[in-house]
Amino acid sequence: MRATAKKDTATGEVAMFDVTLKIRRSKPEGVDEQKPGKGYWQEFKVSVHATERVLDALHTIKWEQDGSLTFRRSCAHGICGSDAMRINGRNRLACKTLIKDLNPSRPITIEPIQGLPVLKDLVVDMEPFFASFREIMPFLLPSGDPPMRERLQSAEQRERFEDTTKCILCAACTTSCPVFWTDGQYFGPAAIVNAHRFIFDSRDDSARERLEILNDKVGVWKCRTTFNCTDACPRGIQVTEAIAEVKRALATGTI
Ligand code: FES
């Protein structure tokens, strides 16, 4: 279906256009008698402004066409990481993706992120993802008694792990990884990125334990350097490079 531009009557400028969203839907197991446990595609046509994002179009559908459409979102500004989804075959945040950048003359496909159990429509069960995240102990673990003043850190020391502090746990990286698709036990890029954030923090004293956790057969060595994770990260984190640094630390014993 073609996108159709409409003119604003006051200014004469193109103000809105029609676009078709083709959404992968599913109902919880046992709810849909017609399609038990199965997904199906449903098309919705919406009028959007050139400045609108995929999240805005999803809201329009939910509020004006089908209230049963289910998806997650919270901040709507790329901070909370709750609306990662597969848009035109690529993991992205719906709140950071402008419709006009998606070739809207063709239907835009929207699916749940892959590799995690789908609960309903675009909502997946994030628990396996967060279980891996918890396992790498994502918090500062310094040794000794708490100091009387703050733990100082130079700009250079901070720079060492600056990039991996940007993770918002949206799972776009992990669920774009073909290794994760085939082996859900794999820690996945996001857990490794968050381990990296503490392994290379000069104030932390538990890097060896974290590295040992990632030395597992479902740990960092499973990475096949496909760069899907780096391409998918909405924060621009050099995910593959961070994973390589963790591998290097394990191989050389040098942090
Ligand atoms: S809704 Fe929070 S990152 Fe998109």
XYZ file of N, CA and C and ligand atoms in Angstrom:
769
model
N 0.844 -1.197 0.000
C 0.000 0.000 0.000
C 0.885 1.255 0.000
N 0.577 2.224 -0.849
C 1.424 3.413 -0.978
C 1.168 4.408 0.154
N 2.251 5.103 0.571
C 2.054 6.213 1.505
C 1.461 7.381 0.723
N 0.478 8.047 1.283
C -0.206 9.116 0.577
C -0.014 10.431 1.322
N 0.617 11.399 0.681
C 0.849 12.684 1.329
C -0.431 13.510 1.329
N -0.663 14.268 2.415
C -1.820 15.156 2.484
C -1.316 16.575 2.670
N -2.024 17.538 2.095
C -1.587 18.934 2.246
C -2.295 19.596 3.412
N -1.525 20.396 4.151
C -2.108 21.203 5.212
C -2.861 22.341 4.526
N -4.153 22.493 4.831
C -4.968 23.478 4.114
C -4.512 24.907 4.402
N -3.964 25.171 5.589
C -3.557 26.535 5.940
C -2.256 26.920 5.252
N -1.264 26.046 5.284
C 0.064 26.402 4.780
C 0.328 25.865 3.380
N -0.428 24.871 2.963
C -0.179 24.269 1.663
C 0.969 23.279 1.688
N 1.597 23.117 2.834
C 2.730 22.198 2.917
C 2.259 20.790 3.258
N 3.063 19.831 2.871
C 2.726 18.458 3.209
C 2.809 18.306 4.722
N 1.687 17.971 5.334
C 1.669 17.901 6.793
C 1.619 16.465 7.300
N 0.880 15.629 6.632
C 0.708 14.261 7.126
C 0.756 13.289 5.962
N 1.023 12.048 6.265
C 0.917 11.027 5.224
C 0.382 9.751 5.853
N -0.195 8.918 4.983
C -0.725 7.640 5.449
C 0.358 6.580 5.347
N 0.375 5.711 6.314
C 1.356 4.642 6.301
C 0.693 3.369 6.814
N 1.183 2.246 6.329
C 0.661 0.959 6.793
C 1.670 0.299 7.712
N 1.206 -0.080 8.874
C 2.040 -0.830 9.812
C 1.566 -2.281 9.810
N 2.491 -3.172 9.547
C 2.173 -4.602 9.525
C 2.763 -5.199 10.799
N 1.895 -5.539 11.725
C 2.358 -5.897 13.070
C 2.186 -7.386 13.336
N 3.242 -7.981 13.852
C 3.192 -9.387 14.247
C 2.473 -9.480 15.588
N 1.351 -10.192 15.578
C 0.559 -10.272 16.801
C 0.450 -11.707 17.291
N 0.225 -11.856 18.562
C -0.061 -13.188 19.121
C -0.758 -12.990 20.452
N -1.511 -14.005 20.828
C -2.204 -13.945 22.109
C -1.579 -14.950 23.041
N -1.746 -14.749 24.333
C -1.197 -15.738 25.267
C -1.762 -17.115 24.964
N -0.939 -18.121 25.193
C -1.339 -19.506 24.931
C -2.724 -19.784 25.512
N -3.611 -20.360 24.695
C -4.918 -20.763 25.205
C -5.984 -19.696 25.110
N -5.599 -18.430 24.810
C -6.602 -17.360 24.785
C -7.316 -17.317 23.444
N -6.561 -17.491 22.361
C -7.158 -17.395 21.042
C -7.573 -18.777 20.544
N -8.860 -19.015 20.488
C -9.366 -20.323 20.056
C -9.012 -20.591 18.597
N -9.027 -19.511 17.794
C -8.765 -19.671 16.366
C -7.292 -19.991 16.096
N -6.420 -19.299 16.803
C -4.994 -19.447 16.533
C -4.252 -19.732 17.826
N -4.501 -20.862 18.459
C -3.876 -21.110 19.760
C -2.350 -21.130 19.685
N -1.733 -20.232 20.466
C -0.263 -20.207 20.540
C 0.427 -19.769 19.261
N -0.331 -19.313 18.278
C 0.279 -18.950 16.994
C 0.250 -17.443 16.783
N 1.266 -16.973 16.053
C 1.277 -15.558 15.726
C 0.636 -15.329 14.361
N 0.315 -14.089 14.088
C -0.265 -13.736 12.778
C 0.031 -12.264 12.528
N -0.017 -11.875 11.265
C 0.238 -10.491 10.894
C -1.081 -9.726 10.796
N -1.062 -8.492 11.250
C -2.249 -7.654 11.092
C -1.814 -6.285 10.592
N -2.527 -5.777 9.608
C -2.152 -4.471 9.050
C -3.064 -3.369 9.601
N -2.443 -2.242 9.874
C -3.179 -1.053 10.322
C -2.718 0.119 9.457
N -3.661 0.952 9.101
C -3.314 2.140 8.330
C -3.482 3.353 9.229
N -2.458 4.211 9.309
C -2.554 5.400 10.161
C -2.032 6.619 9.417
N -2.546 7.783 9.795
C -2.025 9.042 9.265
C -1.040 9.603 10.274
N 0.151 9.929 9.803
C 1.177 10.423 10.731
C 1.793 11.715 10.203
N 2.332 12.505 11.122
C 3.118 13.673 10.736
C 4.532 13.213 10.410
N 5.238 14.012 9.661
C 6.609 13.656 9.279
C 7.523 13.535 10.496
N 7.133 14.188 11.574
C 7.987 14.171 12.775
C 7.661 13.005 13.708
N 6.682 12.187 13.327
C 6.254 11.154 14.286
C 7.098 9.892 14.222
N 7.117 9.226 15.359
C 7.937 8.028 15.519
C 7.050 6.786 15.447
N 7.681 5.643 15.363
C 6.916 4.396 15.355
C 6.074 4.299 16.624
N 6.618 4.732 17.748
C 5.857 4.668 19.002
C 4.573 5.502 18.905
N 4.648 6.661 18.271
C 3.447 7.492 18.121
C 2.383 6.760 17.290
N 2.835 6.095 16.222
C 1.879 5.361 15.381
C 1.255 4.199 16.169
N 2.063 3.530 16.991
C 1.514 2.433 17.805
C 0.473 2.969 18.795
N 0.757 4.135 19.366
C -0.215 4.759 20.272
C -1.506 5.087 19.531
N -1.381 5.625 18.328
C -2.575 5.974 17.545
C -3.427 4.732 17.303
N -2.754 3.638 16.943
C -3.503 2.392 16.697
C -4.194 1.943 17.979
N -3.430 1.938 19.082
C -3.995 1.431 20.339
C -5.156 2.304 20.841
N -5.000 3.600 20.702
C -6.008 4.513 21.257
C -7.211 4.720 20.330
N -6.979 4.521 19.024
C -8.068 4.849 18.094
C -8.597 3.659 17.296
N -7.835 2.584 17.205
C -8.283 1.475 16.343
C -8.443 0.139 17.073
N -7.469 -0.224 17.890
C -7.516 -1.541 18.528
C -6.815 -1.484 19.894
N -7.623 -1.343 20.912
C -7.086 -1.215 22.279
C -6.392 -2.466 22.769
N -6.554 -3.573 22.042
C -5.923 -4.812 22.520
C -4.471 -4.931 22.069
N -4.028 -4.050 21.177
C -2.625 -4.098 20.748
C -1.728 -3.851 21.959
N -0.766 -4.754 22.155
C 0.024 -4.697 23.393
C 1.512 -4.508 23.103
N 2.094 -3.497 23.746
C 3.527 -3.239 23.619
C 3.977 -2.517 24.887
N 5.292 -2.542 25.124
C 5.819 -1.847 26.296
C 6.380 -0.491 25.895
N 6.255 0.454 26.767
C 6.983 1.708 26.652
C 6.839 2.418 27.992
N 7.777 3.301 28.289
C 7.666 4.050 29.534
C 8.083 5.489 29.308
N 9.391 5.733 29.134
C 9.860 7.120 29.068
C 9.492 7.807 27.750
N 9.441 7.052 26.675
C 9.187 7.570 25.315
C 10.311 8.454 24.798
N 11.470 8.398 25.427
C 12.579 9.252 24.995
C 13.934 8.544 25.010
N 13.933 7.236 24.768
C 15.214 6.544 24.602
C 16.022 6.350 25.866
N 15.393 6.385 27.017
C 16.127 6.262 28.272
C 15.842 4.945 28.980
N 14.582 4.524 29.014
C 14.235 3.359 29.839
C 14.494 2.022 29.143
N 14.535 2.014 27.831
C 14.838 0.790 27.094
C 13.690 -0.201 27.004
N 12.475 0.227 27.277
C 11.394 -0.773 27.316
C 10.722 -1.034 25.965
N 10.972 -0.206 24.937
C 10.235 -0.425 23.681
C 11.126 -0.887 22.531
N 12.103 -1.730 22.855
C 12.882 -2.325 21.765
C 11.983 -3.294 21.011
N 12.011 -3.206 19.699
C 11.243 -4.138 18.862
C 11.931 -4.254 17.518
N 11.512 -5.235 16.750
C 12.125 -5.479 15.443
C 11.329 -4.719 14.400
N 11.904 -3.667 13.869
C 11.209 -2.790 12.920
C 11.885 -2.910 11.564
N 11.106 -3.303 10.568
C 11.665 -3.579 9.230
C 12.896 -4.487 9.319
N 12.774 -5.505 10.174
C 13.825 -6.519 10.246
C 15.038 -6.149 11.062
N 14.986 -5.020 11.769
C 16.148 -4.598 12.556
C 15.703 -4.143 13.942
N 16.446 -4.518 14.958
C 16.095 -4.111 16.316
C 16.314 -2.612 16.508
N 15.281 -1.945 17.016
C 15.371 -0.502 17.255
C 14.426 -0.149 18.401
N 14.581 1.050 18.945
C 13.620 1.562 19.917
C 12.514 2.262 19.134
N 11.268 1.913 19.411
C 10.156 2.546 18.692
C 10.117 4.050 18.941
N 10.546 4.470 20.127
C 10.490 5.890 20.481
C 11.610 6.705 19.844
N 12.597 6.024 19.235
C 13.712 6.740 18.619
C 13.730 6.562 17.104
N 12.650 5.972 16.579
C 12.653 5.662 15.144
C 11.588 6.485 14.436
N 12.016 7.408 13.594
C 11.067 8.227 12.826
C 10.502 7.421 11.668
N 9.198 7.512 11.496
C 8.547 6.756 10.417
C 9.076 7.197 9.050
N 9.342 8.489 8.902
C 9.788 8.977 7.578
C 11.143 8.392 7.180
N 11.886 7.870 8.160
C 13.194 7.274 7.844
C 13.099 5.798 7.464
N 11.865 5.272 7.395
C 11.694 3.825 7.180
C 11.115 3.475 5.811
N 11.265 4.330 4.850
C 10.650 4.095 3.534
C 9.160 3.805 3.699
N 8.393 4.796 4.197
C 6.980 4.555 4.534
C 6.078 4.352 3.327
N 6.619 4.376 2.102
C 5.768 4.072 0.934
C 5.442 2.583 0.911
N 6.191 1.809 1.698
C 5.903 0.376 1.806
C 5.429 0.091 3.231
N 4.702 -1.016 3.439
C 4.291 -1.342 4.815
C 5.513 -1.521 5.715
N 5.410 -0.992 6.898
C 6.495 -1.111 7.882
C 6.198 -2.332 8.762
N 7.127 -3.268 8.810
C 6.883 -4.470 9.623
C 7.376 -4.235 11.054
N 6.595 -4.687 11.988
C 6.946 -4.548 13.407
C 6.717 -5.890 14.090
N 7.786 -6.398 14.714
C 7.720 -7.713 15.377
C 8.338 -7.595 16.764
N 8.046 -8.556 17.631
C 8.747 -8.572 18.917
C 10.215 -8.912 18.700
N 11.086 -8.502 19.625
C 12.492 -8.895 19.550
C 12.580 -10.419 19.641
N 13.618 -10.979 19.039
C 13.689 -12.430 18.876
C 14.520 -13.109 19.962
N 14.177 -14.375 20.219
C 15.003 -15.184 21.129
C 14.477 -15.234 22.555
N 13.457 -14.420 22.848
C 12.817 -14.450 24.168
C 11.351 -14.851 23.968
N 10.755 -15.556 24.950
C 9.369 -15.997 24.775
C 8.414 -14.803 24.614
N 7.554 -14.900 23.611
C 6.567 -13.828 23.398
C 5.404 -14.045 24.362
N 5.039 -12.998 25.080
C 3.894 -13.084 26.001
C 2.613 -12.673 25.285
N 2.681 -11.548 24.593
C 1.527 -11.082 23.797
C 1.998 -9.993 22.838
N 1.591 -10.102 21.601
C 1.940 -9.114 20.573
C 3.438 -8.768 20.597
N 3.775 -7.535 21.016
C 5.167 -7.100 20.971
C 5.868 -7.220 22.323
N 5.199 -7.843 23.269
C 5.756 -7.967 24.621
C 6.392 -9.345 24.809
N 7.670 -9.339 25.187
C 8.364 -10.608 25.439
C 8.666 -10.742 26.932
N 8.942 -11.972 27.338
C 9.333 -12.241 28.721
C 10.824 -11.907 28.865
N 11.127 -10.858 29.618
C 12.511 -10.388 29.753
C 13.286 -11.126 30.842
N 12.626 -12.032 31.544
C 13.274 -12.651 32.700
C 14.579 -13.384 32.339
N 14.628 -14.193 31.260
C 15.908 -14.839 30.930
C 17.019 -13.823 30.676
N 16.658 -12.706 30.079
C 17.631 -11.644 29.813
C 18.163 -11.060 31.128
N 17.265 -10.762 32.060
C 17.704 -10.168 33.330
C 18.400 -11.191 34.235
N 18.091 -12.482 34.042
C 18.788 -13.508 34.830
C 20.283 -13.494 34.488
N 20.603 -13.372 33.205
C 22.017 -13.298 32.779
C 22.655 -12.014 33.303
N 21.912 -10.943 33.256
C 22.407 -9.649 33.744
C 22.749 -9.742 35.241
N 21.873 -10.363 36.000
C 22.129 -10.473 37.450
C 23.348 -11.339 37.733
N 23.553 -12.331 36.881
C 24.627 -13.284 37.146
C 26.023 -12.646 37.116
N 26.188 -11.619 36.313
C 27.534 -11.020 36.235
C 27.762 -9.997 37.361
N 26.864 -9.936 38.312
C 26.962 -9.057 39.489
C 27.121 -7.584 39.056
N 26.055 -6.996 38.549
C 26.143 -5.645 37.983
C 26.122 -4.536 39.036
N 27.085 -4.592 39.927
C 27.185 -3.546 40.960
C 28.635 -3.496 41.414
N 29.025 -2.367 41.991
C 30.412 -2.180 42.419
C 30.733 -3.096 43.591
N 31.851 -3.820 43.500
C 32.262 -4.724 44.580
C 33.697 -4.400 44.991
N 33.882 -3.322 45.741
C 35.237 -2.991 46.199
C 35.596 -3.845 47.415
N 36.885 -4.038 47.642
C 37.293 -4.813 48.820
C 37.594 -3.862 49.992
N 37.734 -4.413 51.173
C 38.092 -3.605 52.344
C 36.921 -2.835 52.916
N 37.243 -2.099 53.954
C 36.207 -1.297 54.616
C 35.850 -0.084 53.764
N 34.634 0.390 53.888
C 34.259 1.607 53.144
C 35.182 2.757 53.535
N 35.640 3.530 52.562
C 36.538 4.664 52.871
C 35.779 5.806 53.539
N 36.532 6.738 54.124
C 35.918 7.892 54.779
C 35.505 8.960 53.761
N 36.040 8.859 52.562
C 35.668 9.824 51.517
C 35.419 9.073 50.214
N 34.999 9.789 49.187
C 34.663 9.116 47.922
C 35.888 8.449 47.304
N 35.628 7.425 46.503
C 36.720 6.744 45.806
C 37.086 7.569 44.573
N 38.290 8.082 44.544
C 38.685 8.958 43.445
C 39.027 8.149 42.201
N 38.802 8.774 41.069
C 39.073 8.129 39.801
C 39.496 9.214 38.809
N 40.568 8.945 38.063
C 41.030 9.942 37.091
C 40.145 9.887 35.838
N 40.234 10.917 35.015
C 39.470 10.954 33.762
C 39.866 9.780 32.875
N 41.145 9.435 32.879
C 41.621 8.312 32.050
C 41.026 6.998 32.551
N 40.995 6.832 33.865
C 40.412 5.597 34.415
C 38.931 5.491 34.063
N 38.235 6.589 34.142
C 36.804 6.608 33.809
C 36.590 6.306 32.315
N 37.458 6.872 31.502
C 37.351 6.691 30.054
C 37.396 5.213 29.666
N 38.097 4.418 30.476
C 38.277 2.989 30.179
C 36.942 2.241 30.032
N 35.928 2.677 30.765
C 34.644 1.957 30.692
C 33.462 2.895 30.396
N 33.789 4.125 29.995
C 32.739 5.127 29.720
C 31.664 4.599 28.753
N 32.097 3.988 27.672
C 31.152 3.558 26.632
C 30.112 2.581 27.181
N 30.553 1.638 27.998
C 29.616 0.599 28.444
C 28.704 1.070 29.584
N 28.936 2.278 30.105
C 27.988 2.811 31.101
C 26.685 3.251 30.437
N 26.680 3.344 29.101
C 25.510 3.900 28.410
C 24.379 2.893 28.236
N 24.616 1.630 28.589
C 23.606 0.593 28.351
C 22.300 0.900 29.101
N 21.167 0.750 28.388
C 19.850 0.975 29.013
C 19.060 -0.333 29.149
N 19.722 -1.464 28.913
C 19.110 -2.786 29.108
C 17.837 -2.965 28.274
N 17.886 -2.506 27.052
C 16.719 -2.667 26.178
C 16.675 -4.050 25.547
N 17.817 -4.748 25.546
C 17.942 -6.103 24.964
C 18.020 -6.095 23.445
N 18.132 -4.912 22.833
C 18.238 -4.871 21.358
C 19.467 -5.647 20.892
N 20.563 -5.546 21.625
C 21.794 -6.233 21.198
C 21.662 -7.740 21.365
N 21.287 -8.174 22.549
C 21.221 -9.618 22.823
C 20.240 -10.313 21.885
N 19.108 -9.676 21.624
C 18.091 -10.334 20.795
C 18.314 -10.127 19.296
N 19.446 -9.518 18.933
C 19.822 -9.474 17.513
C 20.955 -10.458 17.239
N 21.365 -11.175 18.284
C 22.539 -12.051 18.192
C 22.136 -13.471 17.748
N 22.648 -13.946 16.613
C 22.269 -15.288 16.141
C 22.695 -16.398 17.108
N 23.748 -16.166 17.873
C 24.161 -17.180 18.857
C 23.103 -17.283 19.957
N 22.581 -16.154 20.381
C 21.537 -16.142 21.404
C 20.247 -16.789 20.884
N 19.948 -16.568 19.610
C 18.731 -17.176 19.039
C 18.796 -18.692 19.127
N 20.000 -19.239 18.921
C 20.110 -20.703 18.891
C 20.427 -21.299 20.259
N 20.952 -20.484 21.171
C 21.281 -20.980 22.502
C 20.915 -19.910 23.537
N 19.722 -20.030 24.073
C 19.225 -19.053 25.031
C 19.996 -19.046 26.344
N 20.888 -20.025 26.526
C 21.708 -20.056 27.736
C 22.879 -19.059 27.647
N 23.242 -18.711 26.428
C 24.349 -17.764 26.206
C 24.070 -16.461 26.966
N 25.094 -15.956 27.656
C 24.915 -14.724 28.431
C 24.412 -13.575 27.552
N 24.954 -13.503 26.342
C 24.507 -12.465 25.418
C 25.260 -11.158 25.605
N 25.240 -10.322 24.554
C 26.022 -9.084 24.554
C 25.724 -8.143 25.726
N 24.463 -7.982 26.091
C 24.145 -6.982 27.128
C 24.766 -7.349 28.475
N 24.719 -8.627 28.836
C 25.317 -9.030 30.110
C 26.829 -8.817 30.073
N 27.452 -9.092 28.932
C 28.902 -8.926 28.823
C 29.273 -7.438 28.870
N 28.459 -6.630 28.198
C 28.688 -5.171 28.230
C 28.635 -4.654 29.679
N 27.673 -5.154 30.441
C 27.548 -4.691 31.827
C 28.639 -5.266 32.725
N 29.139 -6.450 32.392
C 30.299 -6.973 33.107
C 31.517 -6.099 32.803
N 31.667 -5.744 31.525
C 32.776 -4.872 31.099
C 32.767 -3.572 31.901
N 31.569 -3.021 32.100
C 31.457 -1.745 32.821
C 32.091 -1.813 34.222
N 32.038 -2.991 34.866
C 32.622 -3.113 36.212
C 34.031 -3.710 36.188
N 34.297 -4.602 35.247
C 35.627 -5.226 35.159
C 36.707 -4.154 34.998
N 36.408 -3.127 34.192
C 37.427 -2.117 33.896
C 37.262 -0.841 34.737
N 36.460 -0.939 35.785
C 36.290 0.196 36.701
C 37.370 0.102 37.779
N 38.206 1.126 37.854
C 39.353 1.088 38.774
C 38.933 0.993 40.241
N 37.681 1.290 40.556
C 37.230 1.252 41.961
C 36.745 -0.131 42.363
N 36.620 -1.022 41.391
C 36.062 -2.358 41.652
C 37.185 -3.368 41.866
N 36.959 -4.344 42.736
C 37.991 -5.348 43.021
C 37.517 -6.767 42.733
N 36.491 -6.917 41.913
C 35.971 -8.267 41.655
C 36.001 -8.652 40.181
N 36.939 -8.028 39.454
C 37.029 -8.324 38.016
C 37.297 -9.804 37.776
N 38.166 -10.391 38.590
C 38.514 -11.813 38.362
C 37.280 -12.709 38.484
N 36.436 -12.427 39.468
C 35.232 -13.250 39.620
C 34.305 -13.100 38.413
N 34.158 -11.869 37.952
C 33.288 -11.640 36.797
C 33.856 -12.329 35.562
N 35.176 -12.223 35.390
C 35.794 -12.874 34.232
C 35.611 -14.386 34.310
N 35.717 -14.924 35.492
C 35.548 -16.370 35.650
C 34.120 -16.791 35.278
N 33.145 -15.983 35.658
C 31.745 -16.279 35.296
C 31.598 -16.297 33.762
N 32.243 -15.346 33.097
C 32.117 -15.245 31.635
C 33.004 -16.231 30.893
N 33.876 -16.935 31.617
C 34.746 -17.948 31.007
C 33.993 -19.263 30.798
N 32.749 -19.277 31.152
C 31.891 -20.466 31.059
C 31.644 -20.844 29.589
N 31.178 -22.064 29.372
C 30.910 -22.496 27.984
C 29.757 -21.713 27.360
N 28.915 -21.095 28.172
C 27.880 -20.217 27.597
C 28.254 -18.748 27.806
N 29.546 -18.507 28.025
C 30.022 -17.159 28.286
C 30.562 -16.472 27.037
N 31.586 -15.675 27.262
C 32.050 -14.742 26.241
C 32.614 -15.423 24.986
N 33.114 -16.660 25.150
C 33.718 -17.332 23.990
C 32.667 -17.762 22.966
N 31.428 -17.721 23.295
C 30.372 -18.070 22.326
C 30.197 -16.986 21.262
N 30.660 -15.792 21.582
C 30.501 -14.677 20.624
C 31.217 -15.013 19.322
N 30.515 -14.812 18.196
C 31.090 -15.089 16.869
C 31.377 -13.798 16.097
N 31.389 -12.687 16.793
C 31.804 -11.407 16.208
C 31.013 -11.064 14.933
N 29.703 -11.191 15.024
C 28.885 -10.876 13.839
C 28.566 -9.379 13.738
N 28.794 -8.640 14.822
C 28.532 -7.191 14.877
C 27.043 -6.831 14.837
N 26.149 -7.817 14.830
C 24.716 -7.482 14.886
C 24.420 -6.621 16.110
N 25.063 -6.968 17.228
C 24.821 -6.264 18.493
C 25.220 -4.794 18.397
N 26.366 -4.551 17.788
C 26.835 -3.163 17.646
C 25.886 -2.382 16.744
N 25.440 -3.014 15.661
C 24.493 -2.351 14.751
C 23.172 -2.037 15.445
N 22.756 -2.919 16.351
C 21.426 -2.778 16.964
C 21.407 -1.796 18.131
N 22.545 -1.551 18.752
C 22.534 -0.756 20.001
C 22.030 0.666 19.756
N 20.922 1.071 20.381
C 20.391 2.417 20.150
C 21.222 3.502 20.832
N 22.153 3.099 21.693
C 23.026 4.071 22.352
C 24.388 4.183 21.676
N 24.583 3.443 20.616
C 25.856 3.528 19.883
C 27.034 2.923 20.630
N 26.766 2.028 21.558
C 27.873 1.382 22.286
C 28.625 0.454 21.332
N 29.920 0.472 21.408
C 30.743 -0.435 20.599
C 30.734 -1.805 21.281
N 29.617 -2.497 21.122
C 29.385 -3.736 21.868
C 30.421 -4.809 21.521
N 30.636 -5.015 20.237
C 31.572 -6.067 19.818
C 32.975 -5.775 20.349
N 33.356 -4.513 20.352
C 34.672 -4.127 20.871
C 34.756 -4.406 22.380
N 33.684 -4.108 23.098
C 33.673 -4.383 24.550
C 33.816 -5.886 24.804
N 33.116 -6.696 24.003
C 33.220 -8.157 24.168
C 34.658 -8.599 23.879
N 35.263 -8.018 22.835
C 36.651 -8.360 22.493
C 37.593 -8.005 23.646
N 37.348 -6.888 24.316
C 38.205 -6.480 25.435
C 38.080 -7.461 26.602
N 36.870 -7.964 26.818
C 36.680 -8.956 27.883
C 37.401 -10.261 27.513
N 37.298 -10.667 26.258
C 38.009 -11.869 25.791
C 39.523 -11.692 25.986
N 40.008 -10.508 25.627
C 41.450 -10.216 25.736
C 41.885 -10.293 27.203
N 41.074 -9.750 28.090
C 41.412 -9.784 29.525
C 41.488 -11.229 30.012
N 40.574 -12.056 29.513
C 40.585 -13.477 29.911
C 41.809 -14.198 29.330
N 42.127 -13.895 28.081
C 43.217 -14.597 27.403
C 44.584 -14.193 27.952
N 44.735 -12.912 28.298
C 46.054 -12.425 28.726
C 46.179 -12.319 30.235
N 45.052 -12.334 30.930
C 45.082 -12.160 32.397
C 45.362 -10.717 32.782
N 45.315 -9.806 31.795
C 45.613 -8.389 32.051
C 44.348 -7.542 31.926
N 44.108 -6.730 32.927
C 42.934 -5.849 32.880
C 43.388 -4.425 32.609
S 10.024 4.152 25.828
Fe 11.824 4.345 27.057
S 13.422 3.890 25.657
Fe 11.677 3.984 24.402
